[in-house]
XYZ file of C-alpha atoms in Angstrom:
606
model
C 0.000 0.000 0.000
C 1.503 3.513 -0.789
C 1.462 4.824 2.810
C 1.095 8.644 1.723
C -1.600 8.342 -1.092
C -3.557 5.665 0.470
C -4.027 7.817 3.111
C -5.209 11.067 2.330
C -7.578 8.767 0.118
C -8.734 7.365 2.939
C -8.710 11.057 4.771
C -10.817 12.296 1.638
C -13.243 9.658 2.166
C -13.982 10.032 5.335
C -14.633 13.940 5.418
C -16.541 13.200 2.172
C -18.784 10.382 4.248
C -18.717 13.420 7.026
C -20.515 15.998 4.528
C -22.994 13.634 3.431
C -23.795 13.653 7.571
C -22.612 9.941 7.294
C -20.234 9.833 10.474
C -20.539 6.330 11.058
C -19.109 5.605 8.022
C -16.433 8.297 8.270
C -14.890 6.700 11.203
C -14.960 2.918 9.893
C -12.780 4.654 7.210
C -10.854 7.141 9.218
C -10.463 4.109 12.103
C -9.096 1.852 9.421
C -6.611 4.027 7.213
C -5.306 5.080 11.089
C -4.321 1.168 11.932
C -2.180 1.171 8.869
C -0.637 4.606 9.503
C -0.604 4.494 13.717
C 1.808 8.329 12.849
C -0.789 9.860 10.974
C -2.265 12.328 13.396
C -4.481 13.655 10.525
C -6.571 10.241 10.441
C -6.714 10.262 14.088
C -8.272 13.422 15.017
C -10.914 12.744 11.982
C -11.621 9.068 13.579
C -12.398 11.386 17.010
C -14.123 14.176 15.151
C -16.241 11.366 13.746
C -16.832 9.632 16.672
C -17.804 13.369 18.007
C -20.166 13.594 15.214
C -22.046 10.136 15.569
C -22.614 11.621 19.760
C -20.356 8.784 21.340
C -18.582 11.455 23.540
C -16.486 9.152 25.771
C -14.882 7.128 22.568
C -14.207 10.291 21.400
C -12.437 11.780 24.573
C -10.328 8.786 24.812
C -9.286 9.196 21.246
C -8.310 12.856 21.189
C -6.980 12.390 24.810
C -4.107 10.151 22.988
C -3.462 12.960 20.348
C -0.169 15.381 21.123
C -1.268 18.712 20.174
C 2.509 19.856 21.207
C 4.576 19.368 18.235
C 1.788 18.381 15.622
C 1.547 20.377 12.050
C -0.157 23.508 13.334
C -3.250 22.507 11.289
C -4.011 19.349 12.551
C -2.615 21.144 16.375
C -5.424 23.282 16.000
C -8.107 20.972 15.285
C -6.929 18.626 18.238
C -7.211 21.705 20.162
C -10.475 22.758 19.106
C -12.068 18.849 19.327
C -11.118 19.027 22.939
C -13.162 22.239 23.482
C -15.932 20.843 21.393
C -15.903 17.796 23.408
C -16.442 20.238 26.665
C -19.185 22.269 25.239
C -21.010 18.862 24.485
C -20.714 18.136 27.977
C -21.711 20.874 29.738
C -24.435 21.565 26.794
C -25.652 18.225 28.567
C -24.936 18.682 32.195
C -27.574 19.576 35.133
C -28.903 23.072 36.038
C -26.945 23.255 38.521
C -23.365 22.709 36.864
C -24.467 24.391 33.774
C -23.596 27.548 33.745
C -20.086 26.528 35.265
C -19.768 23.727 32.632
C -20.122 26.463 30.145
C -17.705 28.719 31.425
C -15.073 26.491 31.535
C -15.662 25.282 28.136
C -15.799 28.902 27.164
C -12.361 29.196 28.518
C -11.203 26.795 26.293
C -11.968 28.025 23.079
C -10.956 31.330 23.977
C -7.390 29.682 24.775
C -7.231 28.215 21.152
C -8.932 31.479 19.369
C -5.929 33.543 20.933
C -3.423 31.010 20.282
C -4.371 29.939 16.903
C -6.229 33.295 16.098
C -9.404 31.354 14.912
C -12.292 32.659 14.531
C -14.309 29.459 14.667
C -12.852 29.227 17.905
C -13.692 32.891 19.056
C -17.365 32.351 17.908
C -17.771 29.382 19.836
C -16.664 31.351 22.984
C -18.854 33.919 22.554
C -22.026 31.771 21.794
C -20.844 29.811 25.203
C -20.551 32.703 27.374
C -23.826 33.954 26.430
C -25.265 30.271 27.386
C -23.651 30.740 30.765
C -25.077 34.191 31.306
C -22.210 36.603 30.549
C -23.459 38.762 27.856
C -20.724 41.367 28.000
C -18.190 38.796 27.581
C -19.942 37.161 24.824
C -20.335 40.382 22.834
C -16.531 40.827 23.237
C -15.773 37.101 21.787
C -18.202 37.942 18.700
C -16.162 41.175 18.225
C -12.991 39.173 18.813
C -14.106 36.741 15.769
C -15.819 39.185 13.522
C -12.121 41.101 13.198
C -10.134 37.830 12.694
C -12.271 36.886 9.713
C -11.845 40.250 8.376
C -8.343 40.296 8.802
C -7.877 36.597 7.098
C -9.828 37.319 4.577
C -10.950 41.219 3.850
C -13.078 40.501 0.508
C -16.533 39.116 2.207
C -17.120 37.463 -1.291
C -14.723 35.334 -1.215
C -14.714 33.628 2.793
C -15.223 29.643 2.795
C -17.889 28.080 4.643
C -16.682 28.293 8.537
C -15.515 31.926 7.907
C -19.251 32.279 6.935
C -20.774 30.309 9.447
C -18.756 32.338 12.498
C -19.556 35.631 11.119
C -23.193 34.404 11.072
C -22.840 33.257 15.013
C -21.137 36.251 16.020
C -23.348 38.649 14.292
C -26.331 37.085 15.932
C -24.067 37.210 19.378
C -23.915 41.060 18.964
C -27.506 41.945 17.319
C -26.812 42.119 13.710
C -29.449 39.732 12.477
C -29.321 41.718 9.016
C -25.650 40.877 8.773
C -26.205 37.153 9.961
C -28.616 36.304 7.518
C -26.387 37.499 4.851
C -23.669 35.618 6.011
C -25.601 32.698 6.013
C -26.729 33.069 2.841
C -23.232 32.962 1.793
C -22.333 30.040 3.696
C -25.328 28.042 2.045
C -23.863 28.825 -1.494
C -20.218 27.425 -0.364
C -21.318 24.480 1.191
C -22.660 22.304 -1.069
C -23.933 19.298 -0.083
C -21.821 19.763 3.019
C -24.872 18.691 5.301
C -23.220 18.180 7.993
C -21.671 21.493 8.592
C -25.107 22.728 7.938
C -26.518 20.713 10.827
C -23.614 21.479 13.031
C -23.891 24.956 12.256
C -27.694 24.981 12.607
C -27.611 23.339 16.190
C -25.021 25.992 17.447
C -27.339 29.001 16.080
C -30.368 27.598 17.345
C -28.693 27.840 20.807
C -28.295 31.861 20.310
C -31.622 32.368 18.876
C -33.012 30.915 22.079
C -30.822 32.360 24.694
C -31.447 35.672 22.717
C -35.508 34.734 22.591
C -35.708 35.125 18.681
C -37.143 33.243 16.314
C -35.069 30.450 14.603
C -36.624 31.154 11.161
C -33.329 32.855 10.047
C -31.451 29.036 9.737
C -33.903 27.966 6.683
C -30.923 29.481 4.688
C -29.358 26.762 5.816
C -31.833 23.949 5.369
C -30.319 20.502 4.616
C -32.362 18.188 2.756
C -35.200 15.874 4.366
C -35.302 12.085 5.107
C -38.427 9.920 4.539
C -39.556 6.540 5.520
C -40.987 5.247 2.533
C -43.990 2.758 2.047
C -47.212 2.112 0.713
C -48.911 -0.616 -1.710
C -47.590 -3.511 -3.572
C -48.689 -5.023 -6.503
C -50.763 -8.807 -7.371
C -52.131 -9.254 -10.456
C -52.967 -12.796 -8.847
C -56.261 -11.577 -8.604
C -58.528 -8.440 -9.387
C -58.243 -6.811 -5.250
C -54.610 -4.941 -5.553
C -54.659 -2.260 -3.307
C -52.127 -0.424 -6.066
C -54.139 1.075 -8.774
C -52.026 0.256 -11.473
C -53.736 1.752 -14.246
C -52.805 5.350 -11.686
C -49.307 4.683 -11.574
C -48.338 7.507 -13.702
C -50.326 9.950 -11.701
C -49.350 8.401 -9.023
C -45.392 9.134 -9.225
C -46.141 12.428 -10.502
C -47.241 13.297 -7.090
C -44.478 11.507 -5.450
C -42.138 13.865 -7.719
C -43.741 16.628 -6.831
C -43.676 15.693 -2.898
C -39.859 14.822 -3.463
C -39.092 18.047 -5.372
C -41.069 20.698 -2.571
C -40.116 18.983 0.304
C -36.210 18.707 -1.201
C -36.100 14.896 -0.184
C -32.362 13.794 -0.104
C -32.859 10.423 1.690
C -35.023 7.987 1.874
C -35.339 4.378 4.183
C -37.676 1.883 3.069
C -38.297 -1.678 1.646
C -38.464 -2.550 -2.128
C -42.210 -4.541 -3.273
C -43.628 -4.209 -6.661
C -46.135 -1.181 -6.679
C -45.431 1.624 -4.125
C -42.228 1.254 -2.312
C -40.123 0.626 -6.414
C -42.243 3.523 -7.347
C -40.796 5.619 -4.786
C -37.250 4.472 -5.081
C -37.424 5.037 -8.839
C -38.518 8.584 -7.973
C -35.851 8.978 -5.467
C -33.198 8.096 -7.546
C -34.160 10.232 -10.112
C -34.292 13.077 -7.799
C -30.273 12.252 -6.585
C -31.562 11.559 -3.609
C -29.990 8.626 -1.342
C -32.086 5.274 -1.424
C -31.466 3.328 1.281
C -33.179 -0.366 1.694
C -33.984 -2.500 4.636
C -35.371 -5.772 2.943
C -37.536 -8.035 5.825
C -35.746 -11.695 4.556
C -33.201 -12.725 1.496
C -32.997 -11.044 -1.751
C -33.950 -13.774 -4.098
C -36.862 -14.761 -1.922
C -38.095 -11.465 -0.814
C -38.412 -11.172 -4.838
C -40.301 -14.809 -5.257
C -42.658 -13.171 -2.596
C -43.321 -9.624 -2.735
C -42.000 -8.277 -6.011
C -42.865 -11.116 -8.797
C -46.447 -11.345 -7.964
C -46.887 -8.141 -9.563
C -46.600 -9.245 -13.123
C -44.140 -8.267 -15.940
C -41.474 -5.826 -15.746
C -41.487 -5.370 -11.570
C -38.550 -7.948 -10.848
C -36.635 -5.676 -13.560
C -37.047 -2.378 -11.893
C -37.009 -4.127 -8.358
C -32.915 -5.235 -9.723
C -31.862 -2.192 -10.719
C -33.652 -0.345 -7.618
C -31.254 -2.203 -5.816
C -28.090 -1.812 -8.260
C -27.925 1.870 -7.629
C -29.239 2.008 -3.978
C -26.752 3.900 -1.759
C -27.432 0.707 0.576
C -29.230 -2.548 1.006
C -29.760 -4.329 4.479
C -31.614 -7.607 5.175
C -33.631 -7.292 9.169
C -33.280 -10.863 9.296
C -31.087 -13.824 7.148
C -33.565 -16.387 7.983
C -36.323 -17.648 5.711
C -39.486 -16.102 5.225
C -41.640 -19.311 6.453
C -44.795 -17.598 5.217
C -44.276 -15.056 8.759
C -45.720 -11.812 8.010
C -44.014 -10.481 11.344
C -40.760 -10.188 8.935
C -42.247 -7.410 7.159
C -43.618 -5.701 10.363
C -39.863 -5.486 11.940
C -38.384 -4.407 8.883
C -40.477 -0.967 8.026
C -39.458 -0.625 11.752
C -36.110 -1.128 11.840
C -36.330 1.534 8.361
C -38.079 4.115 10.428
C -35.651 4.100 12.764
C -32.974 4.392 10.184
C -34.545 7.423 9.281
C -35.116 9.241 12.066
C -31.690 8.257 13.517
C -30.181 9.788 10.132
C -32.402 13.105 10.126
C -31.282 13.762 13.938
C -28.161 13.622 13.079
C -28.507 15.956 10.329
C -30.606 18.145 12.032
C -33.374 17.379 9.159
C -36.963 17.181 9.486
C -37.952 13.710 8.647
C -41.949 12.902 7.148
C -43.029 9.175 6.247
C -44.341 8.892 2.578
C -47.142 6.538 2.334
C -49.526 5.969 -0.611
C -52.323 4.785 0.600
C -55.754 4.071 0.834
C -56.480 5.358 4.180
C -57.719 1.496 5.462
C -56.133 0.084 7.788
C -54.806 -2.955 7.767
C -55.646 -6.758 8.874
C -52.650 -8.134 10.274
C -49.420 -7.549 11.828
C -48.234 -5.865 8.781
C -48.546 -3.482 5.773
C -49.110 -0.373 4.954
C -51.977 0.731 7.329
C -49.434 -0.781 10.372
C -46.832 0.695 9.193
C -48.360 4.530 8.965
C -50.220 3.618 12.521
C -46.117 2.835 14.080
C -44.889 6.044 12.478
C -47.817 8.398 13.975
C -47.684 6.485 17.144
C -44.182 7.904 17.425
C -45.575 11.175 17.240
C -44.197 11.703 13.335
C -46.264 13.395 10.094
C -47.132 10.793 7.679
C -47.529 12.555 3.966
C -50.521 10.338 2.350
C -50.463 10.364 -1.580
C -54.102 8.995 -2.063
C -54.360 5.205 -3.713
C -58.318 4.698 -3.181
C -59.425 2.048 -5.626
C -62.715 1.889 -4.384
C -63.292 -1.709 -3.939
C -62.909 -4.169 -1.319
C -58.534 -4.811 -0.764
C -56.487 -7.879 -0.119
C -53.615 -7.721 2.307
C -50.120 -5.577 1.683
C -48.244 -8.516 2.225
C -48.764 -11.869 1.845
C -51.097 -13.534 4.547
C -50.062 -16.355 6.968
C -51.218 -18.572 9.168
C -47.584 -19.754 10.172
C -47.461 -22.435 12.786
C -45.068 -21.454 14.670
C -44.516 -17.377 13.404
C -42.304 -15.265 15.365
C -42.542 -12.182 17.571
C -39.798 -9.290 17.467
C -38.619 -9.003 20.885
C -35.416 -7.861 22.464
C -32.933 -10.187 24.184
C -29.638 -9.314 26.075
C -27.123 -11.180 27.417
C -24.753 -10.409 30.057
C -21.488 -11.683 32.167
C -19.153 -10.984 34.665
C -15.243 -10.126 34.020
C -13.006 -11.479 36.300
C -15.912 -14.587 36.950
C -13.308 -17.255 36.498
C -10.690 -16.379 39.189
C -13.257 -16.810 42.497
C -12.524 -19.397 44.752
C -15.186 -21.622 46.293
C -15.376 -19.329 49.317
C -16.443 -16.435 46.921
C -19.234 -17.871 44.812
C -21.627 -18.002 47.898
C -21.470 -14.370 48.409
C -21.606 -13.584 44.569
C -24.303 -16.113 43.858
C -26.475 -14.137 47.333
C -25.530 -10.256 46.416
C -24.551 -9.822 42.895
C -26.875 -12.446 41.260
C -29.715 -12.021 43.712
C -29.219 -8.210 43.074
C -29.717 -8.670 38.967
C -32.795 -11.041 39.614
C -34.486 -8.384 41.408
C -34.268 -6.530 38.635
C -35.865 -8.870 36.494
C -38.657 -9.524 38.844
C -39.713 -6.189 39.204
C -40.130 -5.630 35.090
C -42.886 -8.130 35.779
C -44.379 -9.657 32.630
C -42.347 -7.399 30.511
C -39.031 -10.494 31.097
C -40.304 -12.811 28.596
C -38.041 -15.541 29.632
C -34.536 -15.381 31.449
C -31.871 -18.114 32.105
C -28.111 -18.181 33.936
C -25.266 -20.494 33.909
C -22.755 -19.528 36.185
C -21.950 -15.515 35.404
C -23.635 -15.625 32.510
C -27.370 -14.018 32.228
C -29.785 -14.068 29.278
C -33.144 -13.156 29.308
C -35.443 -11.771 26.736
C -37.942 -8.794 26.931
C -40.847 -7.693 25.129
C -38.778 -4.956 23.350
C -35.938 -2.846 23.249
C -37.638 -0.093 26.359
C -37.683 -2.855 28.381
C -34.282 -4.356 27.654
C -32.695 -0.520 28.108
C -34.541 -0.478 31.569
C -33.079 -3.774 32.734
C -29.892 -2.852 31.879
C -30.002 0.568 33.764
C -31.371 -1.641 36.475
C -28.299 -3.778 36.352
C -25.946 -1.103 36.558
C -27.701 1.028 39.449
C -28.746 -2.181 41.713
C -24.145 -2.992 41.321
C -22.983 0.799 42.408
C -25.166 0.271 45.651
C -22.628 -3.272 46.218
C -19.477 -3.424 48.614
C -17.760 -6.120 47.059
C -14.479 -5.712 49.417
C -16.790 -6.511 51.949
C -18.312 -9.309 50.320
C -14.680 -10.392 49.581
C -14.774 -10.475 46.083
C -12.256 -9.148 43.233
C -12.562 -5.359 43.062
C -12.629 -5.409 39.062
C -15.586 -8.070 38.753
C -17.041 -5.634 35.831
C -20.165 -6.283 34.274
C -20.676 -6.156 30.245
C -23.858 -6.840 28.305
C -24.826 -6.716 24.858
C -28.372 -6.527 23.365
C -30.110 -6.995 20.287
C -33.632 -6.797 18.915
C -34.956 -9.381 15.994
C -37.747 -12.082 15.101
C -37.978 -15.303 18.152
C -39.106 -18.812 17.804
C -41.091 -19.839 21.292
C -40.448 -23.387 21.932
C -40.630 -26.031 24.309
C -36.789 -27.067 25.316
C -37.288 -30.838 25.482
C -34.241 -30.974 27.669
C -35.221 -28.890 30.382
C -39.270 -29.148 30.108
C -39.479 -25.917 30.017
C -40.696 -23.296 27.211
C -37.994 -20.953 26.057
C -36.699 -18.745 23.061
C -35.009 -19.705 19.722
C -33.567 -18.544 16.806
C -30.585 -17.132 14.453
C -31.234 -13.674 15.895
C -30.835 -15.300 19.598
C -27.078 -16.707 18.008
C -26.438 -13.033 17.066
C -27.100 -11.542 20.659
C -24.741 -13.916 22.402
C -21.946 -12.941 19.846
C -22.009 -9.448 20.951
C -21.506 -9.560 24.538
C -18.039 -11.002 24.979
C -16.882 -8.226 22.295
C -18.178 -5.416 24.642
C -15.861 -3.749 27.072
C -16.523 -4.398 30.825
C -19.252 -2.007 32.601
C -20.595 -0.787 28.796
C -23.811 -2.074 26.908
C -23.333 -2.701 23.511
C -26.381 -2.945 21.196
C -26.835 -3.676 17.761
C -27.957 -1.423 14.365
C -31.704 -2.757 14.844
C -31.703 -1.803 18.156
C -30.641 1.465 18.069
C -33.140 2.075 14.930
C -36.143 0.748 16.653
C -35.159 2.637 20.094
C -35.604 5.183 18.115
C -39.450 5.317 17.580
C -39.605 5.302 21.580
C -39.079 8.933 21.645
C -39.929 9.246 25.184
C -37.765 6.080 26.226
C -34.888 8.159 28.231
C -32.365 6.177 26.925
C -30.217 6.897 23.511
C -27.489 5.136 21.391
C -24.175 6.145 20.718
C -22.297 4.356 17.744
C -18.933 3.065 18.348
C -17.606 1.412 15.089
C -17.911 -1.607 13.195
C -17.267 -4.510 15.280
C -16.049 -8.118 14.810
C -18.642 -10.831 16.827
C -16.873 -13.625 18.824
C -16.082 -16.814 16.598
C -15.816 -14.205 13.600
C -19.463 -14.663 13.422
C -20.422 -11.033 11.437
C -18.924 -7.845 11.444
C -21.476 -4.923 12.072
C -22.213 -1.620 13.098
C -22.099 -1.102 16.805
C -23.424 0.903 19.172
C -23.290 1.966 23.218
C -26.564 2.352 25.107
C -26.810 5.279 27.278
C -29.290 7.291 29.121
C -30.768 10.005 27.699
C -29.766 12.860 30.339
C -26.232 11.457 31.138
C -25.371 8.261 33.119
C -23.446 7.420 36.005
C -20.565 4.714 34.227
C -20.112 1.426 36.181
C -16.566 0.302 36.745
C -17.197 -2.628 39.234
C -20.160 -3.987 41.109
């Protein structure tokens, strides 16, 4: 590999991945470029930055914690510099009332350190917008003043600043009262980014935090409006019989208004399945438009086809190809067979909603389903009418392009009466570091206090434990979704702080680690034990996680994080830490940390 070249390739792919407000994907690339070139300081800070972007704070910390900013090109010294005061202001943005306004100070402090010392202005706007948080107005005014003359000074022709020159102009000329000038400045900033969405977002979030410490409207950031996400469904097609819920013969009026709803609401991504009928229709249109398509198919490709796309007569399993040819990407919810389980489809529109609304809050986007749609609902456990019912449960618009027919409709998916179908429920399965060096005198204690302490935590979720198990350290239990499995967890980690285990006399880094997943279960009776319990490849796929998860963290999966999602008043959230490796080299796949919502207390030993 040619060290140099490969490398600011990889470095140019991963800011790339950043603009499209793809961080995730920016640090896989930035992570991996950085193992092959361990010197290249560059690569590191981005894999932080990105980590900072994707809101897993303490991976980030650690990261940029390693970096030397002493001796380091005096570019990449200065954007070590100013991570680390990013890193603060995301803190104390998210600590309590009553540190808050200290939190902010101090964070304050430190990007006044690197606007003096580096004479940035990005810096010195930050500052200012952070002292005004924290109540010192004066201060903040002088920060703003402090930025406005360092952008004039680097670059004195206001045609011809680049986006962040823009974009601290903007925050310091709302800082001091010049909405006039801020606006313009924005307007500028809009015209240089490009499709830079991520700046926009990060430079929408900061604003909005001055508009409302300064009680003014927000309306000024629609200069810099990043395009809108969609969850996309609606439906399919059978010529099978005369009842399609699709009007065929509309289909060209039909994705004329989907154009039009693409083109006003300037639609640049888009989550949802791929059936003959609606949801090709829509990716068609999508694709068209530039925007991303991204697909979340409920079982395999060639079967989900047999099923869902070839039923719809001639020329559907063509389009429903090259839908998924130029799709920015395709994921399968489960990679067992269909077995005729309409609960398949039902977790997969889930898992895309999630998808979506993780992606729009990261790009600070407003997010709509698109559903076409004959307003019935539906008989079953899945289809259209479920699938608009989840989204507007979650307390999200649902944009309804009209498919009335008029006569009586068959089913969006296929119906089943599946012997044994599945139900989508979360499992998670926990053990104890350190478990294999007690002695006998120590497993009475630890069987008493620290087990007895985790199954009281189980008991009192009541019904919502499904079924749990333990062998030795190891814990698995399964809940009736992912709310439920969060809760247990935070029960796990708050009933261990409470534990003295030097009086107990066991090992002072016993450490707890967990990992959790979310998919379709198979109820069955074990005939070994006698008793009912779960099965299934998504059961296989939980238990690889947890011995790749550090001690005292929770690591989750992609599903779980998308469908934790729709719970928008669960007060937990998911932080993404990487692509990971399962034990036995079972998959690699996208990670991520569960935390609560308002902060958590971190659990280093029970």
């Amino acid at each position: 590999m040619n060290q140099p070249g490969s490398a600011r390739d990889a470095e140019r792919s991963a800011r790339a991945a950043l603009a499209r407000g793809d961080a995730l994907m920016a640090y896989d690339v930035a992570a991996a470029a950085h193992r092959e070139h361990p010197d290249d300081l560059a690569l590191a800070h981005l894999a932080a930055l990105a980590l900072a972007r994707a809101g897993a704070a303490n991976d980030a910390e650690a990261a940029v914690a390693r970096l030397p900013e002493s001796g380091s090109p005096p570019a990449v010294a200065e954007e070590i510099a100013a991570l680390r005061a990013r890193l603060a202001k995301d803190r104390a943005l998210q600590s309590d009332d009553a540190e808050r306004a200290t939190s902010l100070r101090a964070a304050a402090d430190r990007y006044e350190v690197v606007a003096h010392r580096y004479e940035s202005a990005y810096a010195a706007g930050n500052a200012a917008t952070l002292s005004l948080l924290a109540g010192d107005r004066a201060h903040a005014e002088q920060c703003a003043s402090y930025a406005i003359a360092l952008i004039e000074r680097a670059e004195p022709n206001a045609e011809r600043r680049d986006y962040w020159q823009y974009a601290s102009e903007a925050e310091a000329a709302l800082v001091l009262g010049s909405r006039l000038r801020a606006h313009e400045a924005l307007e500028s900033a809009a015209l240089v980014a490009g499709s830079d969405y991520a700046a926009m977002a990060t430079t929408r979030r900061q604003l909005r935090l001055v508009c409302d410490a300064l009680d003014e409207s927000d309306d000024i950031l629609d200069a810099l409006a990043v395009p809108s996400v969609v969850h996309y469904c609606g439906h399919r097609v059978d010529t099978a019989d005369d009842t399609s819920r699709f009007p065929v013969a509309s289909e060209s009026e039909i994705t004329d208004k989907v154009r039009t709803y693409l083109r006003t609401r300037r639609v640049g991504f888009g989550y949802g399945s791929l059936a003959s009928g609606s949801d090709i229709v829509i990716a068609e249109a999508l694709v068209e438009s530039g925007a991303e398509v991204h697909v979340v198919l409920p079982f395999a490709r060639d079967e989900f086809e047999q099923v869902s796309v070839s039923p719809g007569g001639a020329g559907w399993s063509e389009r429903f190809r090259r839908c998924l040819e130029v799709a920015t990407s395709v994921e399968y919810s489960c990679d067992s067979a269909y077995l005729g389980d309409d609960t398949l489809f039902a977790h997969a529109a889930r898992v895309a909603m999630g998808h979506s609304l993780n992606r729009a809050a990261m790009l600070d986007a407003s997010v709509e389903q698109l559903a076409i749609w004959d307003g019935r609902e539906t008989a079953g456990r899945a289809g259209t009418g479920y699938d608009v019912g989840v989204w507007r449960s979650a307390g999200h618009r649902t944009h309804v392009v009209d498919a009335a027919v008029g006569r009586e409709s068959r089913p969006d998916v296929p119906s089943t009466d599946a012997e044994n179908a599945r139900t989508v429920n979360a499992v998670l399965f926990a053990d104890f570091r350190g478990f294999s060096r007690l002695r006998d005198e120590q497993f009475e204690p630890f069987v008493a206090h620290v087990l007895g302490a985790l199954a009281r935590v189980l008991e009192a979720h009541g019904d919502a434990v499904l079924w749990r198990n333990s062998w030795g350290d190891a814990i698995a239990a399964v809940t009736r979704d992912v709310v439920s499995a969060a809760s247990c967890v935070s029960g796990f980690h708050d009933a261990l702080v409470d534990i003295d285990v030097a009086t107990l006399g066991l090992p002072d880094d016993l450490e707890l680690r967990i990992g959790a997943h979310v998919g379709p279960m198979l109820a069955l009776r074990d005939p070994i034990t006698g008793r009912p319990t779960y099965w299934g490849r998504e059961l296989t796929r939980a238990a690889r996680i947890e011995p790749r998860t550090p001690a005292g963290e929770v690591y989750v999966t992609d599903a779980f994080a998308a469908l934790l999602a729709l719970e928008s008043d669960a007060p937990f959230v998911t932080e993404y830490v990487g692509r990971v490796t399962t034990a036995k080299d079972f998959e690699t796949i996208p990670m991520y940390r569960l935390a609560r919502r308002a902060g958590r207390r971190r659990v280093s030993r029970p």
